[in-house]
Short mmCIF file of C-alpha atoms in Angstrom, two decimals:
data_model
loop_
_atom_site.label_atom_id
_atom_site.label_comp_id
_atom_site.label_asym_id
_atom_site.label_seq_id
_atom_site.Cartn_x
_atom_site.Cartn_y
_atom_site.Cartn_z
CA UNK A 30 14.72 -11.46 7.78
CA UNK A 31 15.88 -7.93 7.22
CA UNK A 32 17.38 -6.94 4.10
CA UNK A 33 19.60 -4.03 3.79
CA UNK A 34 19.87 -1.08 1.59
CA UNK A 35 23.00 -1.14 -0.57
CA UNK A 36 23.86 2.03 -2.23
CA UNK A 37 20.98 3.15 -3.60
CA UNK A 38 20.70 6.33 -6.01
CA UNK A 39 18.35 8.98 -4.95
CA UNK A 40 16.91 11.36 -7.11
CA UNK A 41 15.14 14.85 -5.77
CA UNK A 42 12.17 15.95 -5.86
CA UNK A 43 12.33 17.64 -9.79
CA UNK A 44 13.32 13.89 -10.41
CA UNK A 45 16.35 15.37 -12.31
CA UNK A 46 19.07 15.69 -10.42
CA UNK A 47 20.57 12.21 -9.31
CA UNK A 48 23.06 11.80 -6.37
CA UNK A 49 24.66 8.90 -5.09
CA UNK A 50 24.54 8.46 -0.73
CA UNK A 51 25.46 5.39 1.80
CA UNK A 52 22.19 5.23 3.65
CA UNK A 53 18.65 5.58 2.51
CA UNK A 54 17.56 9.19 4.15
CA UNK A 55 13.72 9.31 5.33
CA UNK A 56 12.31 12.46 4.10
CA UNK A 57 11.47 13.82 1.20
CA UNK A 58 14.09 12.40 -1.63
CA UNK A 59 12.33 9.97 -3.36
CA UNK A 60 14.85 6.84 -4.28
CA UNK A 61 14.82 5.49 -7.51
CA UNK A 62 16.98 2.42 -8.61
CA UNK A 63 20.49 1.13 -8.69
CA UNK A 64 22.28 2.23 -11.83
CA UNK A 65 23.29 5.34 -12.77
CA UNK A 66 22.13 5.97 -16.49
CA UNK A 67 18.89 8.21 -17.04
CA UNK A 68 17.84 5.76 -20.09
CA UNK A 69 17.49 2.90 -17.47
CA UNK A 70 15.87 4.14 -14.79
CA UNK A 71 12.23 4.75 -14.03
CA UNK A 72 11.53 8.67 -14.19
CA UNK A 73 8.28 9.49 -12.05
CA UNK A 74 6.05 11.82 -14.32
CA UNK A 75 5.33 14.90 -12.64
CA UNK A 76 1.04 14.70 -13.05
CA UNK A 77 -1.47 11.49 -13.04
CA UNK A 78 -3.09 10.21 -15.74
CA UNK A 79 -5.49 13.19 -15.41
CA UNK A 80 -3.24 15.96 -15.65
CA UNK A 81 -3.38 16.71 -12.20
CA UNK A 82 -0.53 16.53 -9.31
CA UNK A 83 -0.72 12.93 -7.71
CA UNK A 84 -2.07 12.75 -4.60
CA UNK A 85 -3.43 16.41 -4.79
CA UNK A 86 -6.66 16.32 -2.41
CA UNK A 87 -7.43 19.74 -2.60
CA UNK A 88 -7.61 21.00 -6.37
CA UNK A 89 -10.86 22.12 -7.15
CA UNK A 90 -10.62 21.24 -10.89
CA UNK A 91 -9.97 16.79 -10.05
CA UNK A 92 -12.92 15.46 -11.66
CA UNK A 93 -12.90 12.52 -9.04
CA UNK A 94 -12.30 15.05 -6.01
CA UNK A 95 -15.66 15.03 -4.50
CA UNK A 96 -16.25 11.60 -4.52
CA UNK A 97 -12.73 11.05 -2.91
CA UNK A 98 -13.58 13.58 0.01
CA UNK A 99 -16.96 11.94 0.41
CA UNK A 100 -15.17 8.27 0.21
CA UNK A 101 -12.86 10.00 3.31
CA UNK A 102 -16.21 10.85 5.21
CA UNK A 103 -17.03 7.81 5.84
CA UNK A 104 -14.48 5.43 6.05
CA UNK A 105 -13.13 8.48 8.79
CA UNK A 106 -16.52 7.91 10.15
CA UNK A 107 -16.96 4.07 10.69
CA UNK A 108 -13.52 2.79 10.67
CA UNK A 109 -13.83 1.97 14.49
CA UNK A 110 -11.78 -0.46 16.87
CA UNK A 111 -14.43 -2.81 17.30
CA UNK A 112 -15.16 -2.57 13.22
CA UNK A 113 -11.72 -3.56 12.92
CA UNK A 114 -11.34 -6.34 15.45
CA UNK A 115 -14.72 -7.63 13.89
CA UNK A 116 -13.87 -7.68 10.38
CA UNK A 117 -9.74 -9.16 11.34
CA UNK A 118 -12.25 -11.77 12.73
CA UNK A 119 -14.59 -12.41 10.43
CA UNK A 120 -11.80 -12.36 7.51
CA UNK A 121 -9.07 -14.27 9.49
CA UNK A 122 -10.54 -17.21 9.33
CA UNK A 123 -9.75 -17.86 6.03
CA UNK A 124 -12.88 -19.65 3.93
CA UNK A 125 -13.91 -17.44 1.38
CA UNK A 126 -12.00 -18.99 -1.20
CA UNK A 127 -9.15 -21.34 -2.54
CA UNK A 128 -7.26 -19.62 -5.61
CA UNK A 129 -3.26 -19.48 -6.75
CA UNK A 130 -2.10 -16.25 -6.96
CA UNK A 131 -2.51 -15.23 -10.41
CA UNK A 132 -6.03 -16.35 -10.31
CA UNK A 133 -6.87 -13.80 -7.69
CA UNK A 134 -4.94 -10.84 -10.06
CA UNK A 135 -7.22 -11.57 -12.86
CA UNK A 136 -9.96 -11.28 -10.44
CA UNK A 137 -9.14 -7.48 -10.21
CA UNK A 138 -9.88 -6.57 -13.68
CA UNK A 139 -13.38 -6.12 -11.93
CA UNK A 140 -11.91 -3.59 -9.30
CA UNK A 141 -11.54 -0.13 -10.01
CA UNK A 142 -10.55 2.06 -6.02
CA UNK A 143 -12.89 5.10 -5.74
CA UNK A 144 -10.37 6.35 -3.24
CA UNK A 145 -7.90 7.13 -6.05
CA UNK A 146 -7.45 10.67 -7.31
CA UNK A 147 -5.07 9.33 -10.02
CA UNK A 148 -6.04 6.75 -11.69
CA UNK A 149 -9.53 5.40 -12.72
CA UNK A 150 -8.08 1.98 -14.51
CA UNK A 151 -8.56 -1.90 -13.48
CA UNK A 152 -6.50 -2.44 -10.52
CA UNK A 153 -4.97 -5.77 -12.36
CA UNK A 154 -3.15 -2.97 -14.56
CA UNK A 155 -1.85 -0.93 -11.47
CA UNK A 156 -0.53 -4.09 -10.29
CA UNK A 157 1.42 -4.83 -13.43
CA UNK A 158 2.87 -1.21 -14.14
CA UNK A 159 4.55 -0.93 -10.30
CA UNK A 160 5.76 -4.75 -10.62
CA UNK A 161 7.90 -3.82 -14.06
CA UNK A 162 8.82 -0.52 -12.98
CA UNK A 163 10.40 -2.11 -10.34
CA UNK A 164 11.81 -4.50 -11.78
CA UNK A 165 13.49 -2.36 -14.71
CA UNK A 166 15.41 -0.76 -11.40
CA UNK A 167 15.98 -3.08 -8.92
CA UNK A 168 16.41 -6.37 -11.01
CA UNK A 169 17.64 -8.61 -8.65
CA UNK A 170 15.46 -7.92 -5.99
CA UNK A 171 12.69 -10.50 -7.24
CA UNK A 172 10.72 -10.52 -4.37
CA UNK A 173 10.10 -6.77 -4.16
CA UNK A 174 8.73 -7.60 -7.95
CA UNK A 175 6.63 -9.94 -6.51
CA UNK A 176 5.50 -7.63 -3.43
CA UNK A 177 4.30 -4.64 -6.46
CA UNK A 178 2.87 -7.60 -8.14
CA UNK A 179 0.74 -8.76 -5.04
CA UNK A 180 0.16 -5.67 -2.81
CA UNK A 181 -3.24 -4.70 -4.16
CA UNK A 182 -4.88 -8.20 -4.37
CA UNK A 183 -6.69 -7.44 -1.06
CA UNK A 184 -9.51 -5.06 -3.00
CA UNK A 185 -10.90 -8.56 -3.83
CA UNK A 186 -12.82 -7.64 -0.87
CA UNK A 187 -15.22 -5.68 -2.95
CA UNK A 188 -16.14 -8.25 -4.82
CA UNK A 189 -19.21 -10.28 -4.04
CA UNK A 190 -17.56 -13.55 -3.25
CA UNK A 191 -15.55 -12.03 -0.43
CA UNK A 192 -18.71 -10.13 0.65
CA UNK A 193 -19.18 -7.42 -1.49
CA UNK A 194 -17.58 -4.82 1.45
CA UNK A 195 -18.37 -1.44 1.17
CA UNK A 196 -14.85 0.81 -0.75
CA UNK A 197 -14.35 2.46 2.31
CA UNK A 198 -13.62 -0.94 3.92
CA UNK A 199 -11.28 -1.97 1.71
CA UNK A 200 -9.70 0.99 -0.21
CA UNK A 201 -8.06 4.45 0.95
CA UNK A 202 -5.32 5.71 3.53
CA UNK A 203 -4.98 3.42 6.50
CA UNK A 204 -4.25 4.41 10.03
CA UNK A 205 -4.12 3.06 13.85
CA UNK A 206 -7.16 2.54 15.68
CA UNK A 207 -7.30 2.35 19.08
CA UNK A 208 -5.12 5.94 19.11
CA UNK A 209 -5.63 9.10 18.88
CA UNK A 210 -6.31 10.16 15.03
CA UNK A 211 -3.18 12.14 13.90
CA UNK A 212 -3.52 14.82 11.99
CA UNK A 213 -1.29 13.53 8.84
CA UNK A 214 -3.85 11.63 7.76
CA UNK A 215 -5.83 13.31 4.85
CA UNK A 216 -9.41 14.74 5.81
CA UNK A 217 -8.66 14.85 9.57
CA UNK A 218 -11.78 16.53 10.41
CA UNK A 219 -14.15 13.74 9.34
CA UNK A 220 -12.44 11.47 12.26
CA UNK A 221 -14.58 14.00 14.76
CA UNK A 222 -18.10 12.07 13.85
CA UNK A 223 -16.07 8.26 14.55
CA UNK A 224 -16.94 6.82 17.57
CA UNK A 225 -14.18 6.61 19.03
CA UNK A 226 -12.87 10.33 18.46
CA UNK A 227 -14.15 11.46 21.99
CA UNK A 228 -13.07 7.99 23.81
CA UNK A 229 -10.77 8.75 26.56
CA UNK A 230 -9.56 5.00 26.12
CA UNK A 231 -8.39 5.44 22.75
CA UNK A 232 -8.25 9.15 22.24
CA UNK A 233 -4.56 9.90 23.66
CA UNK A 234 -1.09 9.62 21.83
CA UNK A 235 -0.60 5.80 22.58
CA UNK A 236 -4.31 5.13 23.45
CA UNK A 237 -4.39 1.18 23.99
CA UNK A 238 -0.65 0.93 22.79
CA UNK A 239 2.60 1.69 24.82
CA UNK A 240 5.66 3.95 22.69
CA UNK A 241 7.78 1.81 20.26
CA UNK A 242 5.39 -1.36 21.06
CA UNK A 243 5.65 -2.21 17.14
CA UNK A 244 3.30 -1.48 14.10
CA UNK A 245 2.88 -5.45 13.99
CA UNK A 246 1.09 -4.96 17.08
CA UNK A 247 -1.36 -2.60 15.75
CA UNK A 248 -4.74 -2.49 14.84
CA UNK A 249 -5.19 -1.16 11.51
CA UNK A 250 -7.97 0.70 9.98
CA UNK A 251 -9.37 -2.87 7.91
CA UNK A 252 -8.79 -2.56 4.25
CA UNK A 253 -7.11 -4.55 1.80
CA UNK A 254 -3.55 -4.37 3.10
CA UNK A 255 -4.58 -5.81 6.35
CA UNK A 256 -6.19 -8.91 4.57
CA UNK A 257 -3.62 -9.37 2.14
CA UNK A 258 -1.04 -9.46 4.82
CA UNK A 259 -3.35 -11.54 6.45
CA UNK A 260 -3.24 -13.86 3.69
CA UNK A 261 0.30 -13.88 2.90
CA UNK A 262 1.28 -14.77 6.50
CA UNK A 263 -1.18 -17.45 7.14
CA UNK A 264 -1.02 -19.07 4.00
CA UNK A 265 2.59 -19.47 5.17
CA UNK A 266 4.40 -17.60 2.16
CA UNK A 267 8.45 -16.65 2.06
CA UNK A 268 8.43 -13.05 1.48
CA UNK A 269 11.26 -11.50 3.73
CA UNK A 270 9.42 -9.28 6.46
CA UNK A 271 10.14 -6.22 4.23
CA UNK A 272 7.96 -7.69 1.75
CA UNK A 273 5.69 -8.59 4.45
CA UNK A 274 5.70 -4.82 5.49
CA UNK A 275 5.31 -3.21 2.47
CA UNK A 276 1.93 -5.48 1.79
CA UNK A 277 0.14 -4.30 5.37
CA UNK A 278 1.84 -0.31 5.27
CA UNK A 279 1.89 0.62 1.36
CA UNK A 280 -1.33 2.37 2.09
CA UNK A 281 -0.11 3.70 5.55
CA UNK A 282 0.36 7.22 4.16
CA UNK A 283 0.69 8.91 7.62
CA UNK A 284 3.59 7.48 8.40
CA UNK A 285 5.48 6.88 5.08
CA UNK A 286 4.95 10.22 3.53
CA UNK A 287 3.82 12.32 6.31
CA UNK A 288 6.03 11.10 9.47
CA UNK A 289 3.25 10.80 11.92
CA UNK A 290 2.74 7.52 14.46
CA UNK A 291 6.78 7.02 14.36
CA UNK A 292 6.54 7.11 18.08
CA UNK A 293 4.67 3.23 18.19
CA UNK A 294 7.78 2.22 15.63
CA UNK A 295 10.45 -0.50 16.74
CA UNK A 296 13.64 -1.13 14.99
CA UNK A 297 12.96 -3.84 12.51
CA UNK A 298 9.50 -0.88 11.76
CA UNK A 299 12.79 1.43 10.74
CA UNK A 300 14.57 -1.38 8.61
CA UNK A 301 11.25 -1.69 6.83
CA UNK A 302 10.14 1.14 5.87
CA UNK A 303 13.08 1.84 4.59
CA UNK A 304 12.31 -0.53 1.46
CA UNK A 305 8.43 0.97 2.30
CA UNK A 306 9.39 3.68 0.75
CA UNK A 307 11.42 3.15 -2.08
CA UNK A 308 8.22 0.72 -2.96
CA UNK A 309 6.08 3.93 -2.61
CA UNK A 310 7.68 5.65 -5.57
CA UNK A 311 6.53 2.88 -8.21
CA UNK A 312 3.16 2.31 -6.76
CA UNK A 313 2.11 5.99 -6.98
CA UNK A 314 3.96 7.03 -9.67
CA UNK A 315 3.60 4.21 -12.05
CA UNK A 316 -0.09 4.94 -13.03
CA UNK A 317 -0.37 5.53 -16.47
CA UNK A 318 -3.20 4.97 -19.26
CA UNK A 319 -0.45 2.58 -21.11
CA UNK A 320 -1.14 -0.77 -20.36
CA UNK A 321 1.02 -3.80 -19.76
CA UNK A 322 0.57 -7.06 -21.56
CA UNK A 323 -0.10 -9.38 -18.87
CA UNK A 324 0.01 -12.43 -20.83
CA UNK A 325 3.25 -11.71 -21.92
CA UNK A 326 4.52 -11.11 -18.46
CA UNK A 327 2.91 -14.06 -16.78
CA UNK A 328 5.37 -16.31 -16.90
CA UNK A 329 8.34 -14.52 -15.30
CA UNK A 330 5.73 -13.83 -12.18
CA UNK A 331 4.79 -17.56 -12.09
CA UNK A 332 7.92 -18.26 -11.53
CA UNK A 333 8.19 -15.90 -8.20
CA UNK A 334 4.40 -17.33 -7.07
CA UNK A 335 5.97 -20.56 -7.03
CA UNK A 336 9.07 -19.64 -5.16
CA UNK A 337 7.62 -18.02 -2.62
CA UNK A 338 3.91 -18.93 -2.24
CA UNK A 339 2.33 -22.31 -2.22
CA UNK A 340 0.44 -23.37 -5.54
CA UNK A 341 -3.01 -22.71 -4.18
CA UNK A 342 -3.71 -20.07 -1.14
CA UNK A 343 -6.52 -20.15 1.42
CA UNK A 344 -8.97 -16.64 1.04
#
């Protein structure tokens, strides 16, 4: 199911100026939502809840910048193909743990992602700040509310019921393996001590993959969008495959932001990210030290669990 963007208004970079356009462009206007007045819109704040530019992995003055870098080190270092492959494995099957949806969210007010330069809060509250700032925008779109909602409960893979995994198994940027490592992805030069860096198998453009083959044909660097996609799917849920998409990608930062791997992109891939990254926009920019009352907003995401997963999910 591919759902199409209608008319969305985009707003530049300054997040000032608003203009109104057909299509949604892919580069560097961010989109924002579907009406036209300034008091009803989400405005993206222009630094994190530090002070500092989001995303910035090369100011000096981040208190959480060298333990970011080092985080980079080594997930650049042992995120392998055969890491991968084992861990899809191992994780695929399912058995860690039956839980409904909300269940698992609560779960994440034990998470906190060392990978993040912007925010140093329970993940639960992450979840819940993206999900309404979406929704204030996009309204009817109730299953991209649920998608902001849901995108993040992967990181349950730190905890010690899912195995306790290592953060840089579960949290950060996420690329192809089984490719050559492009150089979008942040920290390049920590991919020369992987493995797999000097493998003539895997070390060209396409490596084990063929041009426009499909990202759903990928092997991901394993993290928690790969497992929560995993979930989703095999748990049969309803999501539309933009929803789908934006659960596996949202941390796929080399592609969304930076343009690299378009080449192993196929046409539904386009559709997708499309919606990717409009998503993107809340789920960086939404960080903020105010919280949201979850209890409060329970039941109105309740309501989308039960339309569009089944009461209890397989872990």
């Amino acid at each position: 199911m591919i759902i199409p963007v209608e008319n969305p208004v985009f707003v530049h970079e300054d997040f000032r100026t608003q203009k109104k356009t057909e299509e949604l462009q892919l580069d560097n206007i961010i989109p924002t939502s579907k009406t036209s007045s300034d008091d009803d819109v989400f405005l993206a704040p222009e630094v994190n809840a530090f002070g500092h530019q989001f995303r910035d992995y090369a100011d000096a003055n981040n208190e959480r910048q060298k333990s970011v870098e080092e985080f980079y080190k080594t997930q650049h270092t042992n995120q392998t193909l055969d890491f991968v492959k084992k861990m899809r494995h191992e994780y695929g099957k399912l058995d860690k743990m039956v839980m409904n949806i909300w269940e698992c969210c609560e779960l994440l007010n034990e998470v906190v992602d060392e990978s993040d330069p912007d925010l140093d809060e329970p993940q639960i509250q992450h979840l819940l700040q993206s999900a309404e700032a979406i929704r204030k925008d996009y309204p009817n779109e109730d299953w991209l509310h649920l998608t902001a909602l849901i995108h993040d409960l992967g990181k349950v893979l730190t905890l010690p019921q899912f195995g306790g995994l290592p953060q840089w198994a579960v949290v950060g940027d996420t690329f192809p393996v089984g490719c050559a490592f492009d150089e979008s992805n942040i920290h390049h030069k920590y991919f020369m001590e992987n493995p797999d860096f000097n493998n003539p198998n895997y070390n060209t453009k396409t490596g084990i993959y063929s041009e426009g083959c499909g990202l759903e044909n990928i092997f991901m660097s394993w993290g928690h969008d790969d497992y929560m996609y995993l979930v989703a799917k095999e748990n049969g849920c309803t999501l539309p495959s933009a929803g789908l998409f934006i659960i596996r990608y949202h941390s796929f930062y080399p592609l969304h932001k930076a343009g690299g791997y378009t080449h192993l992109m196929n046409e539904e891939d386009k559709d997708n990210l499309k919606w990717l990254q409009i998503f993107n926009k809340y789920d960086l920019y939404s960080k903020s030290k105010v919280q949201v009352d979850a209890e409060k907003v329970k039941p109105y995401y309740m309501s989308l669990i039960k339309k569009y997963f089944p009461e209890k999910l397989r872990w």
